[in-house]
Short mmCIF file of C-alpha atoms in Angstrom, two decimals:
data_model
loop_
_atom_site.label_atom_id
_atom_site.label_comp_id
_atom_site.label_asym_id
_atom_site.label_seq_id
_atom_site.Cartn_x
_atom_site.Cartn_y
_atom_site.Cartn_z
CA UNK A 1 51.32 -117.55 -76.42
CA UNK A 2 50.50 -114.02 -75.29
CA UNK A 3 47.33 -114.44 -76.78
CA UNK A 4 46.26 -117.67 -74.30
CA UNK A 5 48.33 -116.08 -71.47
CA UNK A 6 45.45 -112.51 -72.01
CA UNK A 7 42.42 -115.15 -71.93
CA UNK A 8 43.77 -116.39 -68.83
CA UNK A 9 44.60 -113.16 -66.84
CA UNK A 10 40.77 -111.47 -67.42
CA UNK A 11 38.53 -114.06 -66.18
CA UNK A 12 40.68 -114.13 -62.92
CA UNK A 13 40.68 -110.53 -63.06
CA UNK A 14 36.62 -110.61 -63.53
CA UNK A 15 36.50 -112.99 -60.60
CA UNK A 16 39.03 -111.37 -58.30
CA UNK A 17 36.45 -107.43 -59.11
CA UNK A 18 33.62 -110.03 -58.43
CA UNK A 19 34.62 -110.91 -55.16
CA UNK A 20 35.57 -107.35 -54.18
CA UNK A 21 31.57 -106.06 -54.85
CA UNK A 22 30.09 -107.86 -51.98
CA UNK A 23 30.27 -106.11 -48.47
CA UNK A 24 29.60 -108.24 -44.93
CA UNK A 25 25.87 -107.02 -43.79
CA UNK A 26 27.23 -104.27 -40.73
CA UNK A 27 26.13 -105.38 -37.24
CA UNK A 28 23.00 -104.11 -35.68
CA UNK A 29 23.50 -101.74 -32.82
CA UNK A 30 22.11 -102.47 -29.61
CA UNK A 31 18.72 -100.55 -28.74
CA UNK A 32 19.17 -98.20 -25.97
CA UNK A 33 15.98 -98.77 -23.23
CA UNK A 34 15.37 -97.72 -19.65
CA UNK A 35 14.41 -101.41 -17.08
CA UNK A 36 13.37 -102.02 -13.74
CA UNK A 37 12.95 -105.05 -11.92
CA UNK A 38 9.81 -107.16 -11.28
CA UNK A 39 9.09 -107.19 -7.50
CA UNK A 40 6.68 -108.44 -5.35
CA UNK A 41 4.68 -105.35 -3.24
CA UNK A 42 2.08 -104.48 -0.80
CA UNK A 43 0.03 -102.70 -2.96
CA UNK A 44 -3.34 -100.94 -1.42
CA UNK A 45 -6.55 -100.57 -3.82
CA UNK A 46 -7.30 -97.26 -4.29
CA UNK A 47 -10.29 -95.34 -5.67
CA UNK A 48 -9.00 -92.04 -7.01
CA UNK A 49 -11.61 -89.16 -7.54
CA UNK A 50 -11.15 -85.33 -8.28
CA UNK A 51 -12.94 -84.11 -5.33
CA UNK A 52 -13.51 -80.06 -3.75
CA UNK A 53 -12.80 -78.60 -0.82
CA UNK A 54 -16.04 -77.27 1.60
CA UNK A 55 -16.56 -75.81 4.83
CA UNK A 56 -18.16 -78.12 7.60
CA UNK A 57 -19.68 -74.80 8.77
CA UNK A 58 -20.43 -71.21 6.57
CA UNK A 59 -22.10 -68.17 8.31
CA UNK A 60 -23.36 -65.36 5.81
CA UNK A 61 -23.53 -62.57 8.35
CA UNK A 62 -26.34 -60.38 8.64
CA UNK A 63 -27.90 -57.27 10.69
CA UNK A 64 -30.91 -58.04 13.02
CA UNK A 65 -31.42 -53.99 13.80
CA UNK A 66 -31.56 -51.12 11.38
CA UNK A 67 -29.49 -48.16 11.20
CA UNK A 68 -25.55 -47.13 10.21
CA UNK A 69 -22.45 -49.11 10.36
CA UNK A 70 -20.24 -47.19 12.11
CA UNK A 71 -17.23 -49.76 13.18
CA UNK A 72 -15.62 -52.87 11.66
CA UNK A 73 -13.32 -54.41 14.04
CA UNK A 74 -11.78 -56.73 11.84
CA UNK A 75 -9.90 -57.12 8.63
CA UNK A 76 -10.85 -59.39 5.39
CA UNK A 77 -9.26 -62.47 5.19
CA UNK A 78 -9.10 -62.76 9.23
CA UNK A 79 -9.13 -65.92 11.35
CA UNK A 80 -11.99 -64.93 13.23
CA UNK A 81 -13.66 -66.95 16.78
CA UNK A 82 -16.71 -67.22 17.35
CA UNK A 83 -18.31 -64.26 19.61
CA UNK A 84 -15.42 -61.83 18.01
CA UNK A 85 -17.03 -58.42 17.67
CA UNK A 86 -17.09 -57.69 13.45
CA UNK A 87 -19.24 -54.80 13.25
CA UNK A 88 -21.01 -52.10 15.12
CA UNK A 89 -24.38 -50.36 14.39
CA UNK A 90 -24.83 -46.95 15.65
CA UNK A 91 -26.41 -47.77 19.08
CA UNK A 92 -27.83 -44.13 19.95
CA UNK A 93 -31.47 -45.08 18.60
CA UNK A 94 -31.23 -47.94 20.50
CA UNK A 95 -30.45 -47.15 23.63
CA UNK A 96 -33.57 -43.93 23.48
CA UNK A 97 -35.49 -46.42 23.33
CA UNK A 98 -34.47 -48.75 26.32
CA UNK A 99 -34.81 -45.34 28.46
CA UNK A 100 -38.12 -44.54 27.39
CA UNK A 101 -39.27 -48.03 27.81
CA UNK A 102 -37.83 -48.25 31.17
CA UNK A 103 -39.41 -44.74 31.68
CA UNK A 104 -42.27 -46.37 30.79
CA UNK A 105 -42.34 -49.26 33.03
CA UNK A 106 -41.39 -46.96 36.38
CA UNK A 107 -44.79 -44.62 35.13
CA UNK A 108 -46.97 -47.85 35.01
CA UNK A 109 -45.80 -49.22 37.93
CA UNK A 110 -46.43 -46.48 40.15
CA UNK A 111 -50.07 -45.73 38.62
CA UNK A 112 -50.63 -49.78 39.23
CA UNK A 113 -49.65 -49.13 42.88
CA UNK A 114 -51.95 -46.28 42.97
CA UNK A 115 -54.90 -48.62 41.77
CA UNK A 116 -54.24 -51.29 44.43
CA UNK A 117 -54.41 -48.69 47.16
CA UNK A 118 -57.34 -47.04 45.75
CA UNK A 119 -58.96 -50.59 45.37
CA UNK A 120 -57.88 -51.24 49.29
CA UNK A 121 -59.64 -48.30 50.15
CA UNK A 122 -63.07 -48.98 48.19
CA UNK A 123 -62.90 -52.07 49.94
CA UNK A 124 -62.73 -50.74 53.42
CA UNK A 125 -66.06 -48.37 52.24
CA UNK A 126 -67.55 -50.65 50.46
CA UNK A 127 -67.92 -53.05 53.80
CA UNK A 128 -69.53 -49.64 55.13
CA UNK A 129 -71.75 -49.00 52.47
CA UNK A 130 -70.34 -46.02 51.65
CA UNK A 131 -69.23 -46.79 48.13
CA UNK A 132 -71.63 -49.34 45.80
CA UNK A 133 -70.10 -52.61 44.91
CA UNK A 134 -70.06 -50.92 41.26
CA UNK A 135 -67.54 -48.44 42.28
CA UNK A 136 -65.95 -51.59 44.14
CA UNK A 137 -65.35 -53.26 40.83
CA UNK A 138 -64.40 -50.11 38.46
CA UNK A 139 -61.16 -49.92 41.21
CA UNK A 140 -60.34 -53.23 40.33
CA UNK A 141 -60.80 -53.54 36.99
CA UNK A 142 -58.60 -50.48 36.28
CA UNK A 143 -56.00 -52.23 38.74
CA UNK A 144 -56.49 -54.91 36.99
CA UNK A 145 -55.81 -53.12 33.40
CA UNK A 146 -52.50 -50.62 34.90
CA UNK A 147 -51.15 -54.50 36.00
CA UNK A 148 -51.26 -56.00 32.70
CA UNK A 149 -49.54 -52.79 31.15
CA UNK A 150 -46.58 -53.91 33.29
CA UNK A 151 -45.84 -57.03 31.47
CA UNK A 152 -45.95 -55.15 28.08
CA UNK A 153 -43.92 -52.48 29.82
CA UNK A 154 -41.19 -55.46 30.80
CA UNK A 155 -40.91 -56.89 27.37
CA UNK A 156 -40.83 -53.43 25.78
CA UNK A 157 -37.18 -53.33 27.98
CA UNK A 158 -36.32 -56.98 26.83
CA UNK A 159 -36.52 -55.86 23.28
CA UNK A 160 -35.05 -52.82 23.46
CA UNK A 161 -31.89 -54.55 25.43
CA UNK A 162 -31.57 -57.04 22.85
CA UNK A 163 -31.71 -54.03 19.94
CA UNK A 164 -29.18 -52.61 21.78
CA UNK A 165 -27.24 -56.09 21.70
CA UNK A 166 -27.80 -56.55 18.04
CA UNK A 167 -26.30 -53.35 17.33
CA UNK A 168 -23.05 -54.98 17.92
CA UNK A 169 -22.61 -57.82 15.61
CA UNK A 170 -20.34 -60.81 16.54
CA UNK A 171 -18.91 -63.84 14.33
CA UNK A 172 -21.64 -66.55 15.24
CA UNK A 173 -18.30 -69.34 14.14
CA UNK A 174 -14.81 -69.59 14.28
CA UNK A 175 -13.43 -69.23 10.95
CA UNK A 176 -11.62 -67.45 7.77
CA UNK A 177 -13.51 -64.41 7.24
CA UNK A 178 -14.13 -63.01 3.23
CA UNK A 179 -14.69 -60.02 1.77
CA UNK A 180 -16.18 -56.76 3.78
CA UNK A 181 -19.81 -56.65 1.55
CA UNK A 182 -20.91 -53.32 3.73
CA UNK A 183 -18.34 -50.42 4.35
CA UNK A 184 -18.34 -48.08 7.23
CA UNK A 185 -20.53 -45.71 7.43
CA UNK A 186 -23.78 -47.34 4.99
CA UNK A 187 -27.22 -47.85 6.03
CA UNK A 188 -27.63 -51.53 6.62
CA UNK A 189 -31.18 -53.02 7.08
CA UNK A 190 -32.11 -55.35 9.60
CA UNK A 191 -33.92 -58.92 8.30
CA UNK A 192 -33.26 -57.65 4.65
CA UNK A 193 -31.50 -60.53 3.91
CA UNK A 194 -28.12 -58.19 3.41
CA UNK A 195 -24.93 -60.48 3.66
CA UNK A 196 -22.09 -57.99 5.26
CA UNK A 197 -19.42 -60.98 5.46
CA UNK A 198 -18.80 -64.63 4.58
CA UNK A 199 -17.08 -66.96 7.40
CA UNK A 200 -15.88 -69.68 6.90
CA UNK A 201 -14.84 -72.47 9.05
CA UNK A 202 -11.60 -74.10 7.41
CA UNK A 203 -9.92 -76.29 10.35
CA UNK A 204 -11.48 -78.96 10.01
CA UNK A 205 -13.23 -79.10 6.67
CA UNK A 206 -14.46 -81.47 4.66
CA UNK A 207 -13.75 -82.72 1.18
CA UNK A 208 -16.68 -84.09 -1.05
CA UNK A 209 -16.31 -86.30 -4.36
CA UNK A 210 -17.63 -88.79 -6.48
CA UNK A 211 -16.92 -92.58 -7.13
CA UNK A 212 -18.47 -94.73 -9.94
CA UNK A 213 -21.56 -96.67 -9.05
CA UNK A 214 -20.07 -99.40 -9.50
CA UNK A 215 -17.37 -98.87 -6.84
CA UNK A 216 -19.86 -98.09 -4.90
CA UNK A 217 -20.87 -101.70 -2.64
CA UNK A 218 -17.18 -102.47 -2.25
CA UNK A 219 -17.07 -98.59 -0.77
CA UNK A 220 -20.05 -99.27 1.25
CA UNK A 221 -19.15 -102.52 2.70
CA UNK A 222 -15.86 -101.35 4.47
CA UNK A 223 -17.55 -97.85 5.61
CA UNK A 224 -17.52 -98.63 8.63
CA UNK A 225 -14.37 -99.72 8.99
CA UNK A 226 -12.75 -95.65 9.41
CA UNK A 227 -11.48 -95.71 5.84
CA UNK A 228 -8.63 -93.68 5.11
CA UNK A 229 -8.65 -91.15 2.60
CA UNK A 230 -5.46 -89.22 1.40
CA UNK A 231 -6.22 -85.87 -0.94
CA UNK A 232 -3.81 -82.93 -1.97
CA UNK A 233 -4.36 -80.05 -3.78
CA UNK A 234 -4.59 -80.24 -7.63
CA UNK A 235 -1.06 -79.84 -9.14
CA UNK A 236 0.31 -79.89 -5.53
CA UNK A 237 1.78 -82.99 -4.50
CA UNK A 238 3.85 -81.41 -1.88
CA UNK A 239 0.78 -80.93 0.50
CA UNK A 240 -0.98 -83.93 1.44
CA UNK A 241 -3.45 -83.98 4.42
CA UNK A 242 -4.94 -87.55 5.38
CA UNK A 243 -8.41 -87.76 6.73
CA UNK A 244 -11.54 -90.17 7.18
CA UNK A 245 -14.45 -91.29 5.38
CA UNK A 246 -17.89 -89.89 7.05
CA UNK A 247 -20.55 -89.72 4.57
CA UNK A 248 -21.98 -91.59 1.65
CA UNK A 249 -24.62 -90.13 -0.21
CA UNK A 250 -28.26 -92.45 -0.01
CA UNK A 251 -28.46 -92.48 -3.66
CA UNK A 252 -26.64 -92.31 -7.08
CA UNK A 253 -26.97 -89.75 -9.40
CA UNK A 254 -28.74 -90.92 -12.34
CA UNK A 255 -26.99 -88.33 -14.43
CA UNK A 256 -23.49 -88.97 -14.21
CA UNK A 257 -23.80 -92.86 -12.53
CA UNK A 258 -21.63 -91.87 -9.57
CA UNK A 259 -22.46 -91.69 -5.86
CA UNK A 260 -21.14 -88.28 -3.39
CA UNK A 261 -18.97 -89.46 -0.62
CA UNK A 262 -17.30 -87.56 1.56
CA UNK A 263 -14.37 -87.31 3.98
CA UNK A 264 -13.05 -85.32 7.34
CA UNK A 265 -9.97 -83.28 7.89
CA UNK A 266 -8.61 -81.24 10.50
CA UNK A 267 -6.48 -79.46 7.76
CA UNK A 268 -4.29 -77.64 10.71
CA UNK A 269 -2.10 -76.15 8.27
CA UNK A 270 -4.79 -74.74 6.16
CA UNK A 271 -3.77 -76.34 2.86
CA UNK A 272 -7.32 -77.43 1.73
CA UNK A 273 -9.33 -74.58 0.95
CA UNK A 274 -12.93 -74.05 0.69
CA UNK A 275 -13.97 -74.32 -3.52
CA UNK A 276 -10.58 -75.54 -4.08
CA UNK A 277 -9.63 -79.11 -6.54
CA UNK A 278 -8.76 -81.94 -4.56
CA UNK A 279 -6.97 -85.05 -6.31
CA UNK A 280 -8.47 -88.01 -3.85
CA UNK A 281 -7.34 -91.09 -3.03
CA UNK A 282 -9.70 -93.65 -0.88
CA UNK A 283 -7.76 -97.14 0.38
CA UNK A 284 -10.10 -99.81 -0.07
CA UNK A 285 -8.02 -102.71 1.49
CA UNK A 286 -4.14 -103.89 0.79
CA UNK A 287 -2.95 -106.58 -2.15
CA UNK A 288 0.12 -108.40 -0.04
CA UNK A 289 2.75 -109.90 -2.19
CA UNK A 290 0.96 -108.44 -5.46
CA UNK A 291 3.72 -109.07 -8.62
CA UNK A 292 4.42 -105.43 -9.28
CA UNK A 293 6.13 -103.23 -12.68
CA UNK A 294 6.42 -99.95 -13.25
CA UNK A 295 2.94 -98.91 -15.66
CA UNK A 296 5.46 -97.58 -18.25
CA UNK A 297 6.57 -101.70 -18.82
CA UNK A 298 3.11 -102.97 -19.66
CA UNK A 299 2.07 -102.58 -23.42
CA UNK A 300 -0.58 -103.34 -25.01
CA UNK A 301 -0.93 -105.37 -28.06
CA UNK A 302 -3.85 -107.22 -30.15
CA UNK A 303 -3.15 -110.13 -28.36
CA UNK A 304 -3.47 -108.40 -24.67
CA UNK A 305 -1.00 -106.99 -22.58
CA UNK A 306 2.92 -107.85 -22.69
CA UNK A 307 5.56 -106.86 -21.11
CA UNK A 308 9.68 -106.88 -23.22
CA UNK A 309 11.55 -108.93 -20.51
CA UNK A 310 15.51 -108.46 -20.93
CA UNK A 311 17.38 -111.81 -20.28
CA UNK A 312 21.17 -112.51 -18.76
CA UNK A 313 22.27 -111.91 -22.41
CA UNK A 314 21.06 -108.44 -22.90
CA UNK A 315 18.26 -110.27 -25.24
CA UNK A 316 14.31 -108.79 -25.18
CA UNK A 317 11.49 -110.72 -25.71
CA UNK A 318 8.05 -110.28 -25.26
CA UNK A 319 6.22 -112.39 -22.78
CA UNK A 320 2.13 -112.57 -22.55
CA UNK A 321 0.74 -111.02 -18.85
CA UNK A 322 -2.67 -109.98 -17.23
CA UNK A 323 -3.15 -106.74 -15.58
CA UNK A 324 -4.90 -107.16 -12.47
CA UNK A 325 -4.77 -103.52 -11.38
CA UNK A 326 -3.02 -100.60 -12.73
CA UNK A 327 -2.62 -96.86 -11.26
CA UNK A 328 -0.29 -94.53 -12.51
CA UNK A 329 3.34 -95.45 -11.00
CA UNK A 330 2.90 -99.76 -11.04
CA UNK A 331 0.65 -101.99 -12.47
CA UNK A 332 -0.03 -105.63 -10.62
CA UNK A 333 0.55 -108.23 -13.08
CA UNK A 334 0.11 -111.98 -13.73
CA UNK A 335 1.85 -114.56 -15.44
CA UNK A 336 4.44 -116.58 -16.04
CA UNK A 337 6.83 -113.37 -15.22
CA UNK A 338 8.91 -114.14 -12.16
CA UNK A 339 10.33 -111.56 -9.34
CA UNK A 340 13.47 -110.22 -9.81
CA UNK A 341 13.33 -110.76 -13.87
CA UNK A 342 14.43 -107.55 -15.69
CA UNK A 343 11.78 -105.41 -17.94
CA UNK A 344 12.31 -102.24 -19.92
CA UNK A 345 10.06 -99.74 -18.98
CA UNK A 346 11.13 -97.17 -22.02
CA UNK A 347 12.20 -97.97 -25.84
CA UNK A 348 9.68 -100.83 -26.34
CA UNK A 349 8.70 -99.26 -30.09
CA UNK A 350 12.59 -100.03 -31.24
CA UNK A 351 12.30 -103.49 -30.12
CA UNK A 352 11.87 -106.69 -32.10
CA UNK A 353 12.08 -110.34 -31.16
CA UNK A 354 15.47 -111.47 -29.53
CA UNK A 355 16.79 -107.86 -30.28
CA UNK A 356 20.23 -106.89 -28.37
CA UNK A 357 19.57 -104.02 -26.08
CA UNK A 358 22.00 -101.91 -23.93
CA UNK A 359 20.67 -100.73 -20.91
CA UNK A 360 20.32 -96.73 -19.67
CA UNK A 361 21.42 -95.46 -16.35
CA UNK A 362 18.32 -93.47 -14.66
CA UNK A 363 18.16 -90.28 -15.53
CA UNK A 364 18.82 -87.87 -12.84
CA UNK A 365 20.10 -83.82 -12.27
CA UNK A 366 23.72 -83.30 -13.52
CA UNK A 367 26.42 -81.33 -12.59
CA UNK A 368 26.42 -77.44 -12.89
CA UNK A 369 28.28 -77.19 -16.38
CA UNK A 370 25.78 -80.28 -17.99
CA UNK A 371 22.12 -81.03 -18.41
CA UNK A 372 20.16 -84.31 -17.50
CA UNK A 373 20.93 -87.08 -19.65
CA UNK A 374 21.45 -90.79 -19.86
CA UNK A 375 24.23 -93.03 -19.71
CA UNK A 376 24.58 -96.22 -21.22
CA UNK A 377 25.96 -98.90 -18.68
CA UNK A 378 26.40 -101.92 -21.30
CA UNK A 379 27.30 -100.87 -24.76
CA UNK A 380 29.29 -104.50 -25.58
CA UNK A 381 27.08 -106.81 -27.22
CA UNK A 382 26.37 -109.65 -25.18
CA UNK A 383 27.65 -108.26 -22.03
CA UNK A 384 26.25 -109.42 -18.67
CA UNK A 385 23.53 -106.93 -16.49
#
């Protein structure tokens, strides 16, 4: 009896330690992601070009007179106007010579009035034979000759004025002056070609850049239409200046396939600087009720573009859409996405197929003691957005 009542114990035993070995499969978490709605936007087309910064007018500054710099009224870096004295030549030379032409003039002029009365009187003899008609015309002819020295004499003066003019040399623009290239006190040479400063003209400048050739006729057909164009220094967001389209180049460059535009701004505060990067952005036109989402939610796959679309159960799944345009903050989309349906914008590579997903706050700046982070809204599975 003990015997039969051992057989029948183990094999319930065996059954009860096989049961016991196999555990319930543990539930899959949700996958964190970051949405955003679909939405329906005016969204403009935009050409976007790295562009740089030039003056509409540069003066290189040179002497038209010889001799030593003795004065610079102005400091580098100035905002100069144009007939502001910058330099001054030593205007001694100058000036000797303007009195010694004039001297010259006042000499001449009273040996040509000497002449004329000497040819009055040979006149007066010559009707009494007293003089020959030879002696007649020598009195003229030197007349004649101490006259014509008098226009030389007159534009001797007019030169020597304007030398004495050029030895003070004024900004021929308005504009940001440069570096000083001649220090007080050198010899500077007159039609040498020396540069002694750089001006500038930076309100308004202009802002040149490049578009694809292929851009180009849609460019070219609204030209005329005072196209906007918005640029901001490179890595500078903050300072934006918005100015007008002007001037399209009359041919594309066979090198790189793009075609020089450029664009007008009165830059009153300065922020666009001659030389300077310029991120560009020209308007074309305006897409009105364009189905919008966020760049970050369109992903590309070998069957084209997709976006993970997060239904009233907290469920993803993938749905098939065209990009129609894209730029760096929202892409225009089409397909059988509707506005107002949810898609995740960050945690796509976690996803599969009708996988459970709980959905971040945005991240933004925390309090003093804590550090940006993100906060889960919907941790229960199968909660309701």
């Amino acid at each position: 009896m003990i015997r039969s009542s051992i057989r029948r114990v183990i094999p319930i035993a065996l059954i009860a330690l096989g049961g016991c070995g196999k555990k319930a499969p543990a539930p899959v978490p949700p996958v964190p992601v970051s949405v955003a709605k679909v939405s329906l936007a005016d969204v403009p087309q935009l050409v976007v070009a790295t562009g740089t910064a030039e003056p509409i007018q540069s003066a290189a500054v040179q002497a038209q007179v010889s001799g030593e710099l003795i004065h610079v009224r102005f400091q580098e870096g100035d905002k100069v106007t144009a007939g502001q004295v910058l330099f001054e030549i030593d205007p001694r030379p100058f000036l000797a010579t303007l009195a010694q032409a004039q001297s010259n003039l006042a000499r001449d002029a009273a040996q040509v009035q000497n002449a004329r009365n000497d040819v009055q009187r040979y006149q007066a003899l010559a009707a009494k034979d007293y003089v020959t008609k030879q002696q007649l015309d020598q009195a003229e002819a030197t007349a004649s000759a101490l006259s014509g020295t008098l226009g030389a004499d007159s534009a001797a003066i007019t030169q020597a004025r304007l030398n004495v003019q050029y030895a003070t040399i004024r900004s021929p623009i308005t504009g940001r002056a440069g570096s000083v290239l001649v220090k007080e006190g050198n010899q500077v040479r007159g039609g040498s070609g020396q540069t002694l400063v750089v001006i500038n003209q930076i309100s308004p400048i202009l802002v040149r850049f490049p578009v694809q050739a292929a851009m180009f006729a849609a460019v070219r057909q609204r030209a005329g239409k005072g196209l906007v164009v918005n640029v901001s220094p490179v890595g500078d967001s903050t300072h934006a200046e918005q100015g007008t389209l002007i001037f399209l180049d009359n041919a594309v460059d066979s090198n790189t396939g793009t075609v020089l535009l450029k664009a007008h701004f009165e830059n009153r505060n300065a922020a666009l600087w001659p030389g300077a990067l310029e991120s560009v952005s020209l308007q074309l036109d305006v897409q009105h009720n364009a189905l919008v989402v966020p760049s970050s939610a369109v992903q590309n796959g070998q069957n084209g573009s997709v976006v993970w679309v997060v239904d009233s159960t907290r469920h993803a799944h993938t749905v098939k859409v065209g990009v129609v345009r894209s730029n760096d903050s929202v892409t225009i989309i089409s397909g059988s996405v509707r506005p107002g349906q949810t898609v995740v914008t960050d945690g796509q590579l976690r996803l599969t197929d009708s996988a459970v997903v709980s959905i971040l706050a945005p991240r933004r700046p925390s309090s003093d003691s804590g550090a940006p982070g993100a906060v889960d809204t919907a941790s229960a599975k199968g909660s309701r957005p």
